[in-house]
Amino acid sequence: MCGIVGASAQRNVRDILIEGLRRLEYRGYDSAGFAVVDGEGSLRLVRAQGKVTALAEAAEAVGHDGHFGIAHTRWATHGVPAEHNAHPHISGDVAVVHNGIIENHAALRAALEADGYRFVSDTDTEVVAHLLHRALEHGTTLIEGLQTVVAQLEGAYALAVTCARHPDTLAVARKGSPLTIGVGIGEHFCASDALALLPVTSRFVYLEEGDIAELRPESYRVLNGGVAVERPVQQSTQSAAAVEKGAYRHFMLKEIHEQPTAIAQTLEGRIGDGRVLDAILGPDTARVLAKVQRIHIVACGTSAHAGQVAAYWFEQIARMPCRVELASEFRYREPLIEDGTLIITISQSGETADTLEALRHARQYPLAGALAICNAPESSLVRESDLVLMTHAGPERSVASTKAFTTQLTALALVMLLMARRFGMAAEVEADYVAQLVAVPRIIEEVLELDSEVRALAERLVDKHHALFLGRNTMFPVALEGALKLKEISYIHAEAYAAGELKHGPLALVDEDMPVIAVAPDTGLLEKLRSNLQEVRARGGRLFVFGDIQAGFSEDDTTSVLSIPASGPLAHPLVYTVPLQLLAYHVAVLKGTDVDQPRNLAKSVTVE
């Protein structure tokens, strides 16, 4: 959840560290800090509560420079947001930054206090600084000291450390939290996300579980289990400009408007002549899919909503059993996984801790295979899966996910059509579904032109404290996603229900102060939904209907209607998601909340 940047170079790295933190601020933003070894061989520390801007101002005031340093932006797990809990943490001439959770920190803390070490923070990370300081007192090198320390740690971590006694060296370690090395000429870097380093390099080494590495300006080396290992250097295709807002006020708005292009990129090279191409999941596609009899989807948050939509598709269209489960519950529930099950994991970052652990837990069963749907090609989830379908969404910086969701839906639709063909779907039926997907980018472009109308609806919601979202069939998960977006960025309490459940409890909440938002494509369930909405009207509720332009919804004193362009049933979840995203965005802007970095949340959840 937090962000790490480090640099070992032949130039001043302070601005590199701060710019890297700016690019990682989506991962954590309640405090930030950096430590550099200056030209006199002294360790200099700057920390600030709040966003990276506050750190940059503090750094400008003190002017600490250096060729070697580490930096961190924090999302609190242990200890309240405060300067004394901000990273780096210091012990003598040692500085440490850390992502993850040290589960045995209490026992380590007690032992270190008994050894005379004094703690000044409430964090689990400070034990690492003191353990490393103690190890270095015995004359070890920095990488040897870090090896000694990680052998004592339980939990998940990405660590970067520096020490004034070893002024030209950084040491890093990875277990359960992502970490990458940026390869330069006469300089090397580290970061928890390659995006942080794109201004200084496009060549990266992605560390694997248990790796420990030493970074010097002229070289780096990687160890695993004490043995030197080679990790491939990969050339990134992302540009530094891809993570800038451009002309948009917020990253979220930019990413909402990028969805037509992102969905087209997900489809590119994967369909042709009215069919989904074979082997889009990799060279083992045919071998693995031949064994598949049922689907088990595991994901968190927005990705779980994508999985819930896909479950309707797999069962209604492909006629395959499909179960969807929250990754955070999966392994603790001791699930029963039958032979012939394809596990599909979904994660934008590919580093979501719960989803990764769910995949690893599933490996104990005789699976047909494991498929990852992901946006990060070098991520742990991708590396640990048998089959992979990349979404090609491009960088997503806003904490509230938008284009990741719609590209995940697109990828899941492709997988579903592959499976449906195996189970006997006729070529002309597949061609119709493919045509529906191909039309989605154009239809979403039309939906985006309704922005001013959505903003007008937002003005009627901005003073509300609660909202209820309704949908049927695939629109129920879309309603769940709409409610999640509203609560994430506007802090309005929002819930979603399958519309048929309205009279089984939620109707008790409906009055003039409870807005009800309904998603209403033109399907065989439309008339049943109309009846549900009549139940709201009869109780004085205020309705906001996002309805198919051909469905004939009309406005009155209690009903506002946004007419959505017509689309096919496979396209409905993608198309109707977009106006709900815009609605949440405009409500948040009108309320004055922090749209891209909502309170208490982080983009990449790398701890359980």
XYZ file of C-alpha atoms in Angstrom:
608
model
C 0.000 0.000 0.000
C 2.936 2.321 0.680
C 5.487 3.526 -1.855
C 9.281 3.032 -1.868
C 11.929 4.787 -3.946
C 15.705 4.449 -3.613
C 18.723 5.649 -5.574
C 22.464 4.966 -5.704
C 24.011 7.361 -8.202
C 26.805 9.724 -9.161
C 24.498 12.750 -8.938
C 22.248 14.377 -6.379
C 19.228 12.107 -5.951
C 16.987 14.242 -3.726
C 14.744 15.451 -6.541
C 14.643 11.954 -8.054
C 13.398 10.566 -4.739
C 10.725 13.230 -4.323
C 9.498 12.944 -7.918
C 9.345 9.173 -7.500
C 7.189 9.621 -4.396
C 4.865 11.939 -6.294
C 4.306 9.168 -8.811
C 3.636 6.673 -6.016
C 1.368 8.920 -3.976
C -1.615 6.867 -5.125
C -0.189 4.030 -2.964
C -0.122 5.970 0.299
C -0.297 9.554 1.330
C -0.675 10.195 5.062
C 3.033 10.949 5.527
C 6.278 10.849 3.573
C 10.016 11.084 4.108
C 13.477 10.494 2.743
C 16.997 9.906 4.014
C 20.187 10.634 2.085
C 23.865 10.147 2.810
C 25.418 13.559 2.166
C 28.863 14.426 0.814
C 30.350 14.328 4.308
C 29.116 10.783 4.908
C 26.335 11.814 7.298
C 22.779 10.493 7.235
C 20.215 13.268 6.693
C 16.532 12.687 7.382
C 13.482 14.718 6.304
C 9.912 13.628 7.120
C 6.518 15.308 7.008
C 2.942 14.437 7.808
C 0.538 14.702 4.879
C 1.223 14.496 1.180
C 4.469 14.586 -0.759
C 4.031 18.327 -1.300
C 4.612 18.848 2.418
C 7.794 16.774 2.223
C 9.033 18.723 -0.792
C 8.525 22.000 1.082
C 10.373 20.637 4.118
C 13.224 19.408 1.903
C 13.512 22.802 0.234
C 13.778 24.432 3.633
C 16.643 22.253 4.883
C 18.340 21.570 1.541
C 19.682 18.075 2.263
C 21.411 16.582 -0.771
C 23.155 13.297 -1.428
C 24.043 10.690 -4.036
C 22.508 7.786 -2.097
C 19.105 7.719 -0.491
C 15.757 6.073 0.191
C 12.262 7.550 0.340
C 8.766 6.465 1.295
C 5.134 7.576 1.161
C 2.983 5.918 3.798
C -0.492 4.473 4.220
C -0.811 3.789 7.935
C -1.056 0.250 9.286
C 0.761 0.563 12.628
C 0.495 3.914 14.364
C -1.510 7.005 13.495
C -0.446 9.299 10.652
C 2.225 11.472 12.269
C 5.750 12.608 11.548
C 7.259 10.283 14.166
C 5.582 7.311 12.451
C 6.676 8.353 8.958
C 9.433 6.446 7.160
C 12.411 6.243 6.934
C 13.027 4.915 10.437
C 16.461 5.482 11.890
C 18.723 3.544 14.241
C 22.095 5.229 14.644
C 23.489 5.593 11.129
C 20.982 3.165 9.592
C 17.814 4.159 7.697
C 15.014 1.814 6.622
C 11.836 2.087 4.543
C 9.308 -0.737 4.450
C 6.096 -1.835 2.742
C 4.067 -4.659 4.256
C 3.552 -5.896 7.809
C 6.046 -7.511 10.196
C 3.769 -9.899 12.060
C 6.220 -10.759 14.851
C 7.204 -7.131 15.509
C 5.954 -7.169 19.131
C 8.260 -10.012 20.143
C 11.186 -8.450 18.270
C 10.478 -5.089 19.878
C 10.520 -6.581 23.375
C 13.858 -8.307 22.716
C 15.410 -5.144 21.288
C 14.217 -3.043 24.230
C 15.795 -5.579 26.564
C 18.988 -5.088 24.558
C 18.887 -1.339 25.205
C 17.277 -0.045 22.011
C 14.791 2.816 22.403
C 11.733 3.064 20.169
C 10.339 6.423 19.102
C 7.522 5.302 16.768
C 4.462 3.071 16.970
C 5.334 1.219 13.770
C 6.349 -2.357 13.101
C 9.085 -1.076 10.763
C 11.290 0.428 13.442
C 12.283 -3.059 14.621
C 13.975 -3.583 11.230
C 16.134 -0.471 11.676
C 17.295 -1.572 15.128
C 17.878 -5.177 14.044
C 20.000 -3.974 11.131
C 21.952 -1.563 13.323
C 22.708 -4.414 15.728
C 23.803 -6.709 12.883
C 26.126 -4.070 11.420
C 27.801 -3.583 14.782
C 29.417 -6.978 14.141
C 31.208 -5.674 11.063
C 29.040 -7.201 8.355
C 28.394 -5.603 4.984
C 25.031 -3.955 4.390
C 23.670 -6.856 2.334
C 24.950 -9.404 4.860
C 23.313 -7.449 7.663
C 20.025 -7.375 5.773
C 20.222 -11.131 5.239
C 20.601 -11.582 8.988
C 17.608 -9.336 9.643
C 15.124 -10.852 7.171
C 15.815 -14.298 8.593
C 14.184 -13.023 11.817
C 11.117 -11.467 10.195
C 7.675 -13.022 9.835
C 5.113 -11.454 7.516
C 5.369 -9.519 4.276
C 7.898 -6.886 3.344
C 9.631 -4.870 0.692
C 12.653 -3.240 2.332
C 15.200 -0.663 1.222
C 18.024 0.305 3.570
C 21.035 2.584 3.609
C 23.787 3.273 6.126
C 26.315 6.063 6.523
C 29.011 3.437 7.166
C 28.367 2.082 3.659
C 27.692 5.367 1.839
C 27.778 4.047 -1.733
C 25.376 1.143 -1.229
C 21.672 0.424 -0.943
C 20.331 -2.982 0.035
C 16.811 -4.190 -0.716
C 14.745 -7.289 0.063
C 11.390 -8.601 -1.084
C 8.916 -11.081 0.402
C 5.221 -10.720 -0.354
C 5.425 -7.053 -1.424
C 6.584 -5.936 -4.887
C 9.975 -4.353 -5.481
C 11.858 -3.580 -8.677
C 15.370 -2.409 -9.562
C 15.792 0.360 -12.122
C 18.935 -0.108 -14.209
C 20.771 3.010 -15.341
C 24.227 3.994 -16.557
C 26.398 4.722 -13.561
C 23.328 4.639 -11.323
C 20.770 2.167 -10.015
C 17.401 2.648 -8.408
C 14.701 0.715 -6.588
C 10.967 1.259 -6.278
C 7.793 -0.543 -5.313
C 6.370 0.356 -8.746
C 8.302 0.945 -11.941
C 6.142 4.008 -12.653
C 8.134 5.885 -10.033
C 11.349 5.485 -12.027
C 10.197 6.125 -15.597
C 11.713 9.631 -15.651
C 15.191 8.145 -15.039
C 15.142 4.682 -16.651
C 13.046 2.323 -18.762
C 15.009 -0.837 -17.869
C 13.857 -2.870 -14.895
C 14.674 -6.014 -12.936
C 11.665 -7.423 -11.074
C 12.721 -9.101 -7.851
C 11.184 -12.444 -6.938
C 10.122 -13.894 -3.584
C 13.058 -14.082 -1.177
C 15.410 -11.951 -3.289
C 17.905 -9.645 -1.610
C 19.875 -7.194 -3.743
C 22.786 -4.801 -3.393
C 22.741 -1.596 -5.457
C 25.817 0.512 -6.205
C 26.163 3.264 -8.823
C 28.141 1.048 -11.172
C 26.556 -2.352 -10.479
C 23.942 -4.453 -8.741
C 23.723 -8.081 -7.646
C 20.828 -10.271 -6.549
C 20.925 -13.112 -4.036
C 18.318 -15.683 -3.096
C 19.008 -18.078 -0.261
C 22.519 -16.659 -0.089
C 23.244 -17.681 -3.683
C 23.785 -15.237 -6.550
C 20.949 -15.386 -9.084
C 20.277 -13.762 -12.450
C 17.022 -11.886 -13.011
C 16.197 -10.680 -16.535
C 16.372 -6.993 -17.397
C 13.074 -5.973 -18.995
C 12.433 -2.940 -21.187
C 9.309 -1.040 -20.136
C 6.973 0.149 -22.865
C 5.294 2.717 -20.602
C 6.116 6.386 -20.971
C 6.528 8.901 -18.175
C 3.762 11.010 -19.757
C 1.266 8.175 -19.285
C 1.036 8.986 -15.589
C 0.370 12.710 -16.006
C -3.102 14.295 -15.788
C -2.714 16.285 -18.986
C -5.671 18.607 -19.519
C -7.857 16.821 -16.976
C -8.538 18.154 -13.496
C -8.139 14.752 -11.859
C -6.617 11.400 -12.777
C -10.017 9.781 -12.220
C -11.658 11.924 -14.883
C -8.769 11.259 -17.277
C -9.063 7.528 -16.689
C -12.844 7.565 -17.163
C -12.315 9.218 -20.552
C -9.540 6.755 -21.457
C -11.944 3.812 -21.307
C -12.877 3.656 -25.012
C -9.192 3.425 -25.918
C -8.389 1.053 -23.045
C -11.201 -1.362 -23.986
C -10.108 -1.262 -27.627
C -6.578 -2.151 -26.480
C -7.925 -5.095 -24.475
C -9.668 -6.400 -27.601
C -6.781 -5.657 -29.964
C -5.189 -8.766 -31.430
C -7.634 -11.064 -29.665
C -10.592 -11.154 -32.046
C -10.870 -11.670 -35.771
C -13.489 -12.715 -38.309
C -16.200 -12.561 -35.672
C -14.526 -14.894 -33.182
C -12.193 -14.851 -30.207
C -8.790 -16.045 -31.361
C -7.361 -19.272 -29.990
C -4.379 -19.153 -27.608
C -5.066 -15.607 -26.343
C -4.233 -16.882 -22.846
C -0.808 -18.130 -23.863
C 0.737 -21.223 -25.456
C -0.927 -23.582 -22.953
C -4.433 -22.280 -23.656
C -5.767 -25.359 -25.472
C -4.194 -27.865 -23.076
C -5.524 -26.169 -19.939
C -8.975 -25.258 -21.216
C -9.556 -28.808 -22.424
C -9.637 -29.885 -18.763
C -11.930 -27.110 -17.502
C -15.420 -28.046 -16.322
C -16.162 -25.169 -13.940
C -14.919 -21.708 -12.997
C -13.957 -20.283 -9.592
C -13.239 -16.539 -9.628
C -11.306 -14.976 -6.755
C -10.781 -11.218 -6.383
C -11.201 -8.185 -4.114
C -13.175 -4.948 -4.295
C -13.846 -3.646 -7.786
C -12.241 -6.740 -9.327
C -14.671 -8.908 -7.371
C -17.546 -6.948 -8.914
C -16.103 -7.712 -12.353
C -16.034 -11.369 -11.384
C -19.665 -11.237 -10.260
C -20.713 -9.874 -13.645
C -18.728 -12.620 -15.364
C -20.427 -15.308 -13.279
C -23.741 -14.415 -14.954
C -22.029 -14.651 -18.339
C -20.350 -18.008 -17.698
C -23.566 -19.595 -16.492
C -26.107 -17.930 -18.805
C -24.068 -17.856 -22.028
C -21.310 -20.475 -21.724
C -23.505 -22.758 -19.554
C -20.644 -23.442 -17.161
C -20.859 -23.523 -13.355
C -19.156 -20.443 -11.922
C -18.539 -19.326 -8.363
C -17.175 -15.947 -7.255
C -15.443 -15.442 -3.935
C -13.758 -12.615 -2.062
C -10.058 -13.389 -1.894
C -9.867 -12.204 1.712
C -12.296 -14.999 2.706
C -11.249 -17.721 0.295
C -8.432 -19.543 2.057
C -9.820 -19.080 5.546
C -13.096 -20.708 4.529
C -11.307 -23.958 3.645
C -13.078 -24.203 0.262
C -13.881 -27.429 -1.544
C -12.451 -27.198 -5.050
C -13.562 -29.911 -7.466
C -11.478 -31.477 -10.211
C -11.669 -29.599 -13.491
C -11.801 -26.175 -11.825
C -10.156 -23.188 -13.477
C -9.220 -20.596 -10.858
C -9.450 -17.072 -12.288
C -7.762 -14.392 -10.220
C -8.356 -10.728 -11.064
C -6.162 -7.836 -9.921
C -5.242 -4.510 -11.479
C -1.790 -4.449 -9.862
C -1.137 -8.183 -9.689
C 0.224 -7.622 -6.183
C -3.035 -7.672 -4.174
C -1.994 -9.661 -1.110
C -5.302 -11.441 -0.495
C -5.608 -12.493 -4.130
C -2.035 -13.759 -4.283
C -2.502 -15.801 -1.111
C -5.776 -17.192 -2.457
C -3.985 -18.367 -5.611
C -1.232 -19.989 -3.573
C -3.798 -21.688 -1.349
C -5.713 -22.988 -4.384
C -2.562 -24.704 -5.638
C -3.067 -27.466 -3.050
C -6.103 -28.659 -5.055
C -5.977 -30.600 -8.356
C -6.844 -27.595 -10.513
C -7.354 -27.621 -14.238
C -5.272 -24.462 -14.157
C -4.945 -20.903 -12.886
C -5.687 -17.857 -15.047
C -4.683 -14.314 -14.084
C -6.469 -11.259 -15.482
C -4.161 -8.377 -14.736
C -2.837 -5.001 -15.855
C 0.776 -5.439 -14.696
C 2.778 -7.854 -16.859
C 5.703 -8.157 -14.444
C 3.580 -8.721 -11.328
C 3.631 -11.667 -8.934
C 0.143 -12.793 -9.949
C 1.157 -13.035 -13.590
C 4.357 -14.920 -12.824
C 2.579 -17.445 -10.604
C -0.300 -18.264 -12.971
C -0.532 -20.895 -15.719
C -2.481 -18.673 -18.104
C -2.554 -14.882 -18.362
C -4.770 -12.339 -20.061
C -3.402 -8.810 -19.791
C -5.962 -6.022 -19.829
C -3.630 -3.425 -21.399
C -5.481 -0.665 -19.533
C -2.366 1.452 -19.073
C -1.424 3.127 -15.768
C -4.319 3.854 -13.419
C -3.401 6.443 -10.801
C -6.706 7.317 -9.153
C -7.449 5.163 -6.118
C -11.029 4.699 -7.343
C -10.714 2.185 -10.154
C -12.436 2.961 -13.461
C -10.749 1.723 -16.622
C -9.315 -1.263 -14.748
C -12.882 -2.427 -14.095
C -14.162 -2.097 -17.640
C -11.059 -3.699 -19.153
C -11.346 -6.574 -16.674
C -14.947 -7.029 -17.812
C -13.777 -7.027 -21.420
C -11.100 -9.636 -20.695
C -13.572 -11.828 -18.806
C -15.999 -11.626 -21.732
C -13.262 -12.909 -24.047
C -12.497 -15.819 -21.725
C -16.193 -16.627 -21.438
C -16.590 -16.734 -25.224
C -13.588 -19.042 -25.528
C -15.193 -21.416 -23.039
C -18.640 -21.094 -24.630
C -17.210 -22.190 -27.971
C -15.751 -25.270 -26.289
C -19.190 -26.062 -24.943
C -20.886 -25.774 -28.320
C -21.709 -22.115 -28.994
C -22.595 -21.625 -32.656
C -20.271 -19.475 -34.766
C -22.994 -16.962 -35.632
C -23.893 -16.525 -31.950
C -20.255 -15.913 -31.056
C -19.979 -13.404 -33.904
C -22.922 -11.461 -32.501
C -21.337 -11.270 -29.055
C -17.993 -10.224 -30.545
C -19.771 -7.471 -32.489
C -21.308 -6.244 -29.231
C -17.845 -5.974 -27.673
C -16.385 -4.226 -30.706
C -19.143 -1.610 -30.493
C -18.471 -0.793 -26.827
C -15.745 1.881 -27.302
C -17.983 3.845 -29.677
C -20.989 3.598 -27.363
C -18.954 4.704 -24.359
C -17.792 7.719 -26.355
C -21.487 8.618 -26.720
C -22.040 8.114 -22.982
C -19.142 10.435 -22.176
C -20.897 13.164 -24.154
C -23.621 13.057 -21.458
C -21.170 14.458 -18.902
C -23.030 17.748 -18.351
C -26.298 15.897 -17.801
C -24.667 13.622 -15.250
C -23.253 16.658 -13.478
C -26.767 18.096 -13.224
C -27.897 14.872 -11.546
C -24.925 15.097 -9.186
C -26.083 18.521 -7.997
C -29.276 16.877 -6.707
C -27.276 14.262 -4.780
C -24.525 16.348 -3.264
C -26.382 17.199 -0.036
C -27.530 13.607 0.617
C -26.024 11.375 3.297
C -27.192 8.017 1.923
C -27.983 6.443 -1.447
C -29.423 3.164 -2.647
C -28.409 1.543 -5.960
C -30.571 -1.060 -7.716
C -29.997 -3.433 -10.603
C -31.057 -6.846 -11.871
C -28.998 -9.703 -13.324
C -25.614 -8.374 -14.543
C -26.721 -4.906 -13.472
C -26.682 -5.946 -9.804
C -22.846 -6.100 -9.675
C -22.790 -2.887 -11.707
C -24.983 -1.311 -9.009
C -22.545 -2.623 -6.386
C -19.697 -0.965 -8.269
C -21.647 2.293 -8.597
C -22.303 2.345 -4.853
C -18.646 1.603 -4.142
C -17.488 4.493 -6.332
C -19.849 6.950 -4.632
C -18.819 5.962 -1.118
C -15.103 5.807 -1.987
C -14.697 9.355 -3.210
C -17.691 11.358 -1.934
C -17.974 9.686 1.501
C -21.737 9.327 1.021
C -22.965 6.080 2.528
C -24.200 3.969 -0.381
C -25.520 0.432 -0.684
C -26.584 -1.696 -3.630
C -29.220 -4.391 -3.882
C -30.632 -6.703 -6.465
C -33.817 -4.823 -7.295
C -36.022 -7.785 -6.472
C -34.727 -7.664 -2.893
C -36.052 -4.149 -2.350
C -39.205 -5.305 -0.593
C -37.233 -7.734 1.580
C -35.832 -4.994 3.797
C -34.252 -1.994 2.049
C -37.656 -0.490 1.195
C -37.926 0.476 4.866
C -35.209 3.067 4.264
C -36.883 4.753 1.311
C -38.230 8.275 1.804
C -37.676 11.702 0.252
C -34.172 11.846 1.741
C -33.025 8.482 0.331
C -32.152 8.788 -3.383
C -32.491 5.554 -5.336
C -30.264 5.084 -8.391
C -31.393 2.391 -10.829
C -29.562 0.940 -13.831
C -32.119 -0.128 -16.401
C -31.029 -1.531 -19.767
C -33.665 -2.845 -22.115
C -33.739 -6.557 -21.225
C -36.328 -9.182 -20.442
C -36.230 -8.031 -16.813
C -37.058 -4.407 -17.571
C -40.751 -4.669 -16.666
C -39.933 -6.324 -13.358
C -37.540 -3.469 -12.629
C -40.254 -0.942 -13.461
C -42.419 -2.583 -10.806
C -39.598 -2.277 -8.272
C -39.254 1.416 -9.083
C -42.983 1.905 -8.592
C -42.481 0.631 -5.058
C -39.997 3.472 -4.521
C -42.326 6.095 -5.994
C -45.201 4.916 -3.816
C -43.126 5.669 -0.732
C -42.037 9.135 -1.766
C -38.554 8.117 -2.853
C -36.446 10.204 -5.251
C -35.497 8.145 -8.339
C -32.500 8.537 -10.626
C -32.889 6.168 -13.563
C -30.020 5.360 -15.922
C -32.215 3.786 -18.600
C -31.949 2.529 -22.154
C -32.937 5.262 -24.580
C -35.477 2.865 -26.115
C -37.037 1.867 -22.766
C -39.403 4.826 -22.581
C -38.649 6.127 -19.089
C -40.139 9.558 -18.464
C -39.295 12.232 -15.928
C -41.626 13.722 -13.323
C -41.287 15.558 -10.018
C -39.755 12.534 -8.299
C -37.898 10.899 -11.202
C -34.788 12.011 -13.107
C -33.800 10.037 -16.200
C -30.494 9.769 -18.040
C -31.041 8.105 -21.414
C -28.233 5.683 -22.255
C -27.454 4.658 -25.866
C -28.692 1.222 -26.851
C -26.256 -1.681 -26.654
C -26.271 -5.472 -26.627
C -26.679 -7.513 -23.410
C -22.996 -8.476 -23.248
C -22.092 -4.790 -23.503
C -24.558 -3.557 -20.874
C -22.254 -3.865 -17.819
C -19.461 -1.936 -19.562
C -21.723 0.795 -20.905
C -23.788 1.400 -17.762
C -20.739 1.492 -15.498
C -19.446 4.696 -17.105
C -22.294 7.100 -16.139
C -22.154 5.760 -12.577
C -18.435 6.588 -12.500
C -19.167 10.092 -13.772
C -21.915 10.514 -11.185
C -19.588 9.609 -8.321
C -16.878 11.874 -9.748
C -19.098 14.941 -10.031
C -20.648 14.448 -6.587
C -17.153 14.261 -5.089
C -15.996 17.373 -6.940
C -19.066 19.295 -5.793
C -18.472 18.155 -2.204
C -14.817 19.193 -2.409
C -13.338 15.832 -1.415
C -9.959 14.551 -2.593
C -11.076 12.674 -5.697
C -7.860 10.864 -6.606
C -6.687 10.116 -3.075
C -9.725 9.579 -0.838
C -9.170 9.363 2.877
C -8.125 6.068 4.471
C -7.686 4.268 1.130
C -4.722 3.220 -0.974
C -4.481 2.029 -4.558
C -2.465 -1.141 -4.249
C -3.423 -3.259 -1.242
C -0.300 -5.325 -0.604
C -1.135 -6.433 2.946
C -3.924 -8.721 4.125
